[in-house]
mmCIF file of C-alpha atoms in Angstrom:
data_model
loop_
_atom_site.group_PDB
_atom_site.id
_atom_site.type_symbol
_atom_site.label_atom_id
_atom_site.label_comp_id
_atom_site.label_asym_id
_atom_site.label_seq_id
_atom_site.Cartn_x
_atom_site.Cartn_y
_atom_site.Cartn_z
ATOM 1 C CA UNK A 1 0.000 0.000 0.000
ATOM 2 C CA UNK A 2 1.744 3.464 -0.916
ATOM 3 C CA UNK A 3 1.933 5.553 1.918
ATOM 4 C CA UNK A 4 1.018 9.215 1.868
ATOM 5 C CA UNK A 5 2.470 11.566 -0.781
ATOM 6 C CA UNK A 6 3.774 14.998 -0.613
ATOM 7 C CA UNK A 7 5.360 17.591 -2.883
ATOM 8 C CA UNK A 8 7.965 19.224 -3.039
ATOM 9 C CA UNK A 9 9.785 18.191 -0.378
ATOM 10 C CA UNK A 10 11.673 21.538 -0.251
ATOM 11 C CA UNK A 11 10.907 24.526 -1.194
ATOM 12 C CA UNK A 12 12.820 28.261 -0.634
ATOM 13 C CA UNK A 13 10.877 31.272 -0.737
ATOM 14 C CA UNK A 14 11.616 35.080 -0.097
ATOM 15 C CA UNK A 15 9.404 36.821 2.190
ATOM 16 C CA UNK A 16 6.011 38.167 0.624
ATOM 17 C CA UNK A 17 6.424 35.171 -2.140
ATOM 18 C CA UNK A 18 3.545 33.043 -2.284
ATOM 19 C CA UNK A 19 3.505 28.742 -2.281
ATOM 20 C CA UNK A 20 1.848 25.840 -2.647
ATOM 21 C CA UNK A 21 1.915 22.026 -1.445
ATOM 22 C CA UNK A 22 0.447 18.983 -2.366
ATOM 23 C CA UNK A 23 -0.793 15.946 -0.640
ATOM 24 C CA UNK A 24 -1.958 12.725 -1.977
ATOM 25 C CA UNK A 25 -3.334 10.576 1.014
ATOM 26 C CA UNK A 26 -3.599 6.957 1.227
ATOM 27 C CA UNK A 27 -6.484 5.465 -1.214
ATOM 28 C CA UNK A 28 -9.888 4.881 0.593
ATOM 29 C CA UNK A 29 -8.438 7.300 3.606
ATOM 30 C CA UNK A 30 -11.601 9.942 4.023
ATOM 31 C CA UNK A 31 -10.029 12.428 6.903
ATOM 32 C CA UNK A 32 -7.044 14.295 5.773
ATOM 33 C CA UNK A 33 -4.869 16.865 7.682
ATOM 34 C CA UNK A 34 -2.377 19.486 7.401
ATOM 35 C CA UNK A 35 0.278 20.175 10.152
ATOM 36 C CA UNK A 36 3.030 22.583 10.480
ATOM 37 C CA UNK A 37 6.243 21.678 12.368
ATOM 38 C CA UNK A 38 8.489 24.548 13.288
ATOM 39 C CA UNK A 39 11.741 23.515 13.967
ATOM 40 C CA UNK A 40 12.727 21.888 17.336
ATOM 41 C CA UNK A 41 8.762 21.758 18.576
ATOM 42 C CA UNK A 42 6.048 19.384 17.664
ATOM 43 C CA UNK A 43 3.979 18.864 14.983
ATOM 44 C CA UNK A 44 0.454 21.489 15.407
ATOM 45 C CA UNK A 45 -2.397 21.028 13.425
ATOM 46 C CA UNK A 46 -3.425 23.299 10.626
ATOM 47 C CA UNK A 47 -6.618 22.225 9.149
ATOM 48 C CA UNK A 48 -8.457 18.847 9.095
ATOM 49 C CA UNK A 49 -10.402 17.552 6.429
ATOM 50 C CA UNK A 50 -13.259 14.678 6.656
ATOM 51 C CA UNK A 51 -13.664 14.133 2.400
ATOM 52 C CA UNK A 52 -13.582 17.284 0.821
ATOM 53 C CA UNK A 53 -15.894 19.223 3.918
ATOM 54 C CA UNK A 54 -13.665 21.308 6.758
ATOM 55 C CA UNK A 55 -13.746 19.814 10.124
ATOM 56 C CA UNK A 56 -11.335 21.851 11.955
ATOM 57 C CA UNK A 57 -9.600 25.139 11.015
ATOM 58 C CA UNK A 58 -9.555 26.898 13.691
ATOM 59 C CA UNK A 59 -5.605 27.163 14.304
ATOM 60 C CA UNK A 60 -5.148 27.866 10.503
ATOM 61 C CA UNK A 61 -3.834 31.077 10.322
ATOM 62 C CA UNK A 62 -6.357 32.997 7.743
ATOM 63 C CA UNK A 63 -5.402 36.046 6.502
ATOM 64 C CA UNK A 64 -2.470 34.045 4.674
ATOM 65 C CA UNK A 65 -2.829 30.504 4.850
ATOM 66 C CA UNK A 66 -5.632 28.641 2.718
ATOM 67 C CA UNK A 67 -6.108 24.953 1.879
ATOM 68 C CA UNK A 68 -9.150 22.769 -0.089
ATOM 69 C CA UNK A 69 -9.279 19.229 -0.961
ATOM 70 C CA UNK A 70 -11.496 18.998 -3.838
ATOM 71 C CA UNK A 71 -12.797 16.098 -5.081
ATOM 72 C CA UNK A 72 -12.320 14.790 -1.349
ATOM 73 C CA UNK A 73 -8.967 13.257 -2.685
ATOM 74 C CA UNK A 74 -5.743 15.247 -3.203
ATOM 75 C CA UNK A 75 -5.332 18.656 -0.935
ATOM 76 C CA UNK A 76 -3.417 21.460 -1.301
ATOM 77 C CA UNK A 77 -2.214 24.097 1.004
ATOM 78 C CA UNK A 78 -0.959 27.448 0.081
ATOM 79 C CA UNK A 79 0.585 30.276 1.875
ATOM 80 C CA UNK A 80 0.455 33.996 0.185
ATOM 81 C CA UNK A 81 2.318 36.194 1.521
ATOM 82 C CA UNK A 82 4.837 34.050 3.277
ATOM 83 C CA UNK A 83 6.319 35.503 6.386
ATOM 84 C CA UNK A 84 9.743 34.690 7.956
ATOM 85 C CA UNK A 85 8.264 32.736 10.769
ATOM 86 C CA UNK A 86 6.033 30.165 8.251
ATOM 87 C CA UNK A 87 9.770 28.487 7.940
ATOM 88 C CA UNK A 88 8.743 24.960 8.896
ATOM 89 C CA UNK A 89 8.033 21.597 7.706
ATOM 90 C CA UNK A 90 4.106 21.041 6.333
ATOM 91 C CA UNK A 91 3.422 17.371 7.732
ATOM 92 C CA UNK A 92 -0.182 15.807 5.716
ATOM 93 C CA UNK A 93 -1.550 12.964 7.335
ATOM 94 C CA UNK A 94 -4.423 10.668 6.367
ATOM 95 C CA UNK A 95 -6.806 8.823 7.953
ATOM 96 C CA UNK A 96 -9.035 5.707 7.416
ATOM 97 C CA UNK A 97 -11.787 6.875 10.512
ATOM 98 C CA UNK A 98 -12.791 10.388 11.523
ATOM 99 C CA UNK A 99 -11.613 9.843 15.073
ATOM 100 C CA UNK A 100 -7.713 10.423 13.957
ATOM 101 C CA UNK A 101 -6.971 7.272 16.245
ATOM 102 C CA UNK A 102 -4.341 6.343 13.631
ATOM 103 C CA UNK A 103 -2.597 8.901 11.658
ATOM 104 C CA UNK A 104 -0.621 8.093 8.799
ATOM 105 C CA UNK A 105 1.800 10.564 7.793
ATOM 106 C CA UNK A 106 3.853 12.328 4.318
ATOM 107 C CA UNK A 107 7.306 12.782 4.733
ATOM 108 C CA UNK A 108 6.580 16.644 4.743
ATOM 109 C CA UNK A 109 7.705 19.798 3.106
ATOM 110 C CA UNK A 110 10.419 21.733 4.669
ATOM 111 C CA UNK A 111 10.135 25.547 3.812
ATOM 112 C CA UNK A 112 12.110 27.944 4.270
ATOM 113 C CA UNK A 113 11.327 31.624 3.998
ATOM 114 C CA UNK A 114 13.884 33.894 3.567
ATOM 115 C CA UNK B 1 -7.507 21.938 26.867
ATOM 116 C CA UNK B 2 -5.056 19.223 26.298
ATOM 117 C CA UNK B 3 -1.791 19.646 26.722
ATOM 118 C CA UNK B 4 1.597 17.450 26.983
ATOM 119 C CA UNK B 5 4.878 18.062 28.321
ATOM 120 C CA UNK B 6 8.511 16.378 27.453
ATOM 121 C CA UNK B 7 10.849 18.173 29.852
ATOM 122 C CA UNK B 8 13.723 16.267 28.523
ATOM 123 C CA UNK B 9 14.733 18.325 25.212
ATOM 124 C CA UNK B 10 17.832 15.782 24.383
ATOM 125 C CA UNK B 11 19.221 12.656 25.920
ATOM 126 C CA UNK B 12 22.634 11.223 24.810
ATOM 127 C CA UNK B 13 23.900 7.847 25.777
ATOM 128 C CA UNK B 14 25.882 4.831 24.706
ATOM 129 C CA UNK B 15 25.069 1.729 22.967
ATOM 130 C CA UNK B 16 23.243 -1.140 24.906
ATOM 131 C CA UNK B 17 22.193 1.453 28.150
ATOM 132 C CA UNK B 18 18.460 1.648 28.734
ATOM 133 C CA UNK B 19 17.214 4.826 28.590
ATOM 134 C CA UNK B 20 13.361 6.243 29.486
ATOM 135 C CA UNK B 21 11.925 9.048 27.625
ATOM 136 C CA UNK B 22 9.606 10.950 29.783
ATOM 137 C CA UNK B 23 5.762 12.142 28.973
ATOM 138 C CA UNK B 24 3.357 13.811 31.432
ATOM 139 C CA UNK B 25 -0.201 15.219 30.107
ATOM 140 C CA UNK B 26 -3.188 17.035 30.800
ATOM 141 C CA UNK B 27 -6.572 16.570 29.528
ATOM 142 C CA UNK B 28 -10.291 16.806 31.400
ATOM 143 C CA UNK B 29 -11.713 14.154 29.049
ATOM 144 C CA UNK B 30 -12.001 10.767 30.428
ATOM 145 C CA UNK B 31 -11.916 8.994 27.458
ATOM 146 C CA UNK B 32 -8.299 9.893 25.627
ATOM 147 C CA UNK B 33 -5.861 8.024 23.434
ATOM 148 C CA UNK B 34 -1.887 8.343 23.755
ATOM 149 C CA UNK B 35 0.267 7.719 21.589
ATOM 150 C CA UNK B 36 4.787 8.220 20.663
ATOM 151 C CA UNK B 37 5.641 8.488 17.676
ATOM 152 C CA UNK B 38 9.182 8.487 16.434
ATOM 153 C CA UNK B 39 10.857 10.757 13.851
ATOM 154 C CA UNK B 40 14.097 10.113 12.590
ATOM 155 C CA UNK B 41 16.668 12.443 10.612
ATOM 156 C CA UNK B 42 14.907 11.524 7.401
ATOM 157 C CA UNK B 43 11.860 13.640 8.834
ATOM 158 C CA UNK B 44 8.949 11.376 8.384
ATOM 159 C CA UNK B 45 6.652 10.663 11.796
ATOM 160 C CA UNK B 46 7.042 6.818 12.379
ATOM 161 C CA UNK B 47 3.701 5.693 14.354
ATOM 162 C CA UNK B 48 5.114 3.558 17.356
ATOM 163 C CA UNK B 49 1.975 2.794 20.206
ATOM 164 C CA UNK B 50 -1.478 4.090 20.565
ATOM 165 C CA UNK B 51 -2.932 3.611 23.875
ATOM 166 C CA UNK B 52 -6.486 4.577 24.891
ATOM 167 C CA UNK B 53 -7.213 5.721 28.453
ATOM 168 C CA UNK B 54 -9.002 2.589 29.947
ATOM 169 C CA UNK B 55 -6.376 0.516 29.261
ATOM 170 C CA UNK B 56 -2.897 0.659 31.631
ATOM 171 C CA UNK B 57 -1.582 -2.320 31.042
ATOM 172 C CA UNK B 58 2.223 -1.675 30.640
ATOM 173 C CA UNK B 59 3.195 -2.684 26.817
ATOM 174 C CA UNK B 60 6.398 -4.348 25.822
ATOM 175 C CA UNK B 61 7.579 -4.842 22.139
ATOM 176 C CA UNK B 62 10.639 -5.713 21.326
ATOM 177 C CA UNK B 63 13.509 -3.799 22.971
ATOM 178 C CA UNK B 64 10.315 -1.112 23.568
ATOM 179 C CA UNK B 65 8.016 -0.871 26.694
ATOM 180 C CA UNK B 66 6.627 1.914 27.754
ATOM 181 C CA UNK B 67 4.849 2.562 31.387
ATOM 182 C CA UNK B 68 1.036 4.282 31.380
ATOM 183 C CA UNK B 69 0.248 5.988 35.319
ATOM 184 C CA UNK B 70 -3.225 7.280 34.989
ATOM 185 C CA UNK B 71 -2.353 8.462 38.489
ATOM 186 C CA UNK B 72 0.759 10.804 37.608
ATOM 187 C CA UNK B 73 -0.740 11.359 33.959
ATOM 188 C CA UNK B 74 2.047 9.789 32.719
ATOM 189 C CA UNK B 75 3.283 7.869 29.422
ATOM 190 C CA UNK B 76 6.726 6.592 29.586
ATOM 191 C CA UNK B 77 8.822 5.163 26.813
ATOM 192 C CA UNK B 78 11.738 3.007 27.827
ATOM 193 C CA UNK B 79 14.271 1.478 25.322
ATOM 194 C CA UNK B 80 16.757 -1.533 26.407
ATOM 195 C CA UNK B 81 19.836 -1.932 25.271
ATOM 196 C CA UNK B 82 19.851 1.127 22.463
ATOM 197 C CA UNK B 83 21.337 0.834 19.505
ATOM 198 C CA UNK B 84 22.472 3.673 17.367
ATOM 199 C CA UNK B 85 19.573 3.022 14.819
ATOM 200 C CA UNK B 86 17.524 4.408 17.954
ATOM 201 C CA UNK B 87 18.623 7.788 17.111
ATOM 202 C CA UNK B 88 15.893 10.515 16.560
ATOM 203 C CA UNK B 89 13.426 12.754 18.287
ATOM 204 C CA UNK B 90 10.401 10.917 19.891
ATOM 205 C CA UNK B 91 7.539 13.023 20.384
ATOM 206 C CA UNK B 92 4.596 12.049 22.876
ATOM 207 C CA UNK B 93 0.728 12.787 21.533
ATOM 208 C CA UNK B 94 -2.400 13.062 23.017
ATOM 209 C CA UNK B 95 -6.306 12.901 21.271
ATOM 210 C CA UNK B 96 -9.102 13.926 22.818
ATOM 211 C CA UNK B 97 -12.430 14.957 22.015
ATOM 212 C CA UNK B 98 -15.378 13.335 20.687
ATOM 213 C CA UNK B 99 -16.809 12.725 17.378
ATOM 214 C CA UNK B 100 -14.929 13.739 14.066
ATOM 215 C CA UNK B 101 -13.021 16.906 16.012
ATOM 216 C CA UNK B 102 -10.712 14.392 17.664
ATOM 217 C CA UNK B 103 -7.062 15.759 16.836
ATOM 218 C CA UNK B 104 -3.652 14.902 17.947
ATOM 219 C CA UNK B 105 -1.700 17.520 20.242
ATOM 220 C CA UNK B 106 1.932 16.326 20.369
ATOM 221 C CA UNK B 107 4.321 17.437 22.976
ATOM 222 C CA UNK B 108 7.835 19.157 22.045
ATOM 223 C CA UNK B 109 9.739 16.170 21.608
ATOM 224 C CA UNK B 110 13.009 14.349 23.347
ATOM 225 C CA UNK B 111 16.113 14.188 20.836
ATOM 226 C CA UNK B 112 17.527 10.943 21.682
ATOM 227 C CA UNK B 113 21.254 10.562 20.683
ATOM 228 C CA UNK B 114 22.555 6.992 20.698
ATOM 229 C CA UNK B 115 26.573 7.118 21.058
ATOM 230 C CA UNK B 116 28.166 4.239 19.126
#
């Protein structure tokens, strides 16, 4: 079974550029997520997905972050304008159940803003 | 609101030692899952043990075991003998919360440095 995708797995920026990433979850898995990991702390969740409805966005910064998942399938996130502090690595994760009891994750995007 | 601390930023120490990675949490749900998850240089987050809160049985797999205190809110990972494969930051999680809002809150990780 392929696990989840997600590209590019780098990406550099300047400041006030926009960008985008993708995420193909595992087949069949309905709840998708998007988490940003700033280095040395944990992973903190962005936006969850259950199909192509939002579940959760509430930590999703607004004014410059956005994200869909159309079709219920692949999702993308974008950032416009990037900042200096959205340096971090974008973690998607996909899940077979709503309940997030077992999170499968990509091997993430590491961004760098500069 | 849930929360979960890993006061131990790094740990170093030599091949074959044991060494016990330390998670304490907070949550006003009874009904909660925990879980460690491992992520290596390579980035990706490597799913190691879900536990839900009825269940405190003490779990051993492998070279793994890790020790759940309902009483001290604690979730404690313990490796024997390490090997330098073991290398990488552990992080401790916590879900709570019913229904489809159930999310992960993960604490800030233990960088765990196996000397050769």
């Amino acid at each position: 079974e392929a696990g989840v995708a997600q590209s590019p797995r780098y990406k550099i920026i300047e400041k006030r550029q926009s960008v985008a990433f993708w995420c193909n979850p595992i087949s069949g898995h309905a709840t998708l997520y998007w988490y940003q990991q700033i280095l040395g702390q944990g992973p903190k969740l962005l936006i969850q997905f259950q199909n192509n409805g939002v579940v959760d966005d509430s930590q999703l910064p607004k004014d410059r972050f956005s994200a869909e998942r159309l079709k219920g399938v692949d999702s993308t996130l974008k950032i416009q304008p990037a900042k200096l502090e959205d340096s971090a690595v974008y973690l998607c994760a996909s899940s077979l159940e709503p309940s997030g009891v077992s999170l499968d994750f990509g091997p993430g995007t590491r961004l760098t803003v500069l | 609101a849930q929360k979960v601390t890993q006061a131990q930023t790094e740990i170093s120490v030599v091949e074959k030692e044991d060494v016990t990675l330390d998670c304490v949490y907070e949550t006003r749900d009874t009904t909660y899952y925990l879980f460690w998850y491992k992520q290596p240089p390579s980035g990706e987050l490597v799913f190691l043990i879900r536990r839900n809160s009825f269940d405190e049985q003490n779990e051993i797999s492998g070279r793994y075991s890790w020790n759940f205190q309902k009483s001290t809110s604690s979730f404690n990972f313990t490796i024997t003998a390490s090997q330098v494969v073991d290398s990488a930051v552990y992080f401790c999680a916590l879900s709570e919360g019913g229904g489809s809002a159930r999310q992960l809150t993960f604490g800030s990780g233990t960088q765990l440095t196996v000397l050769p």
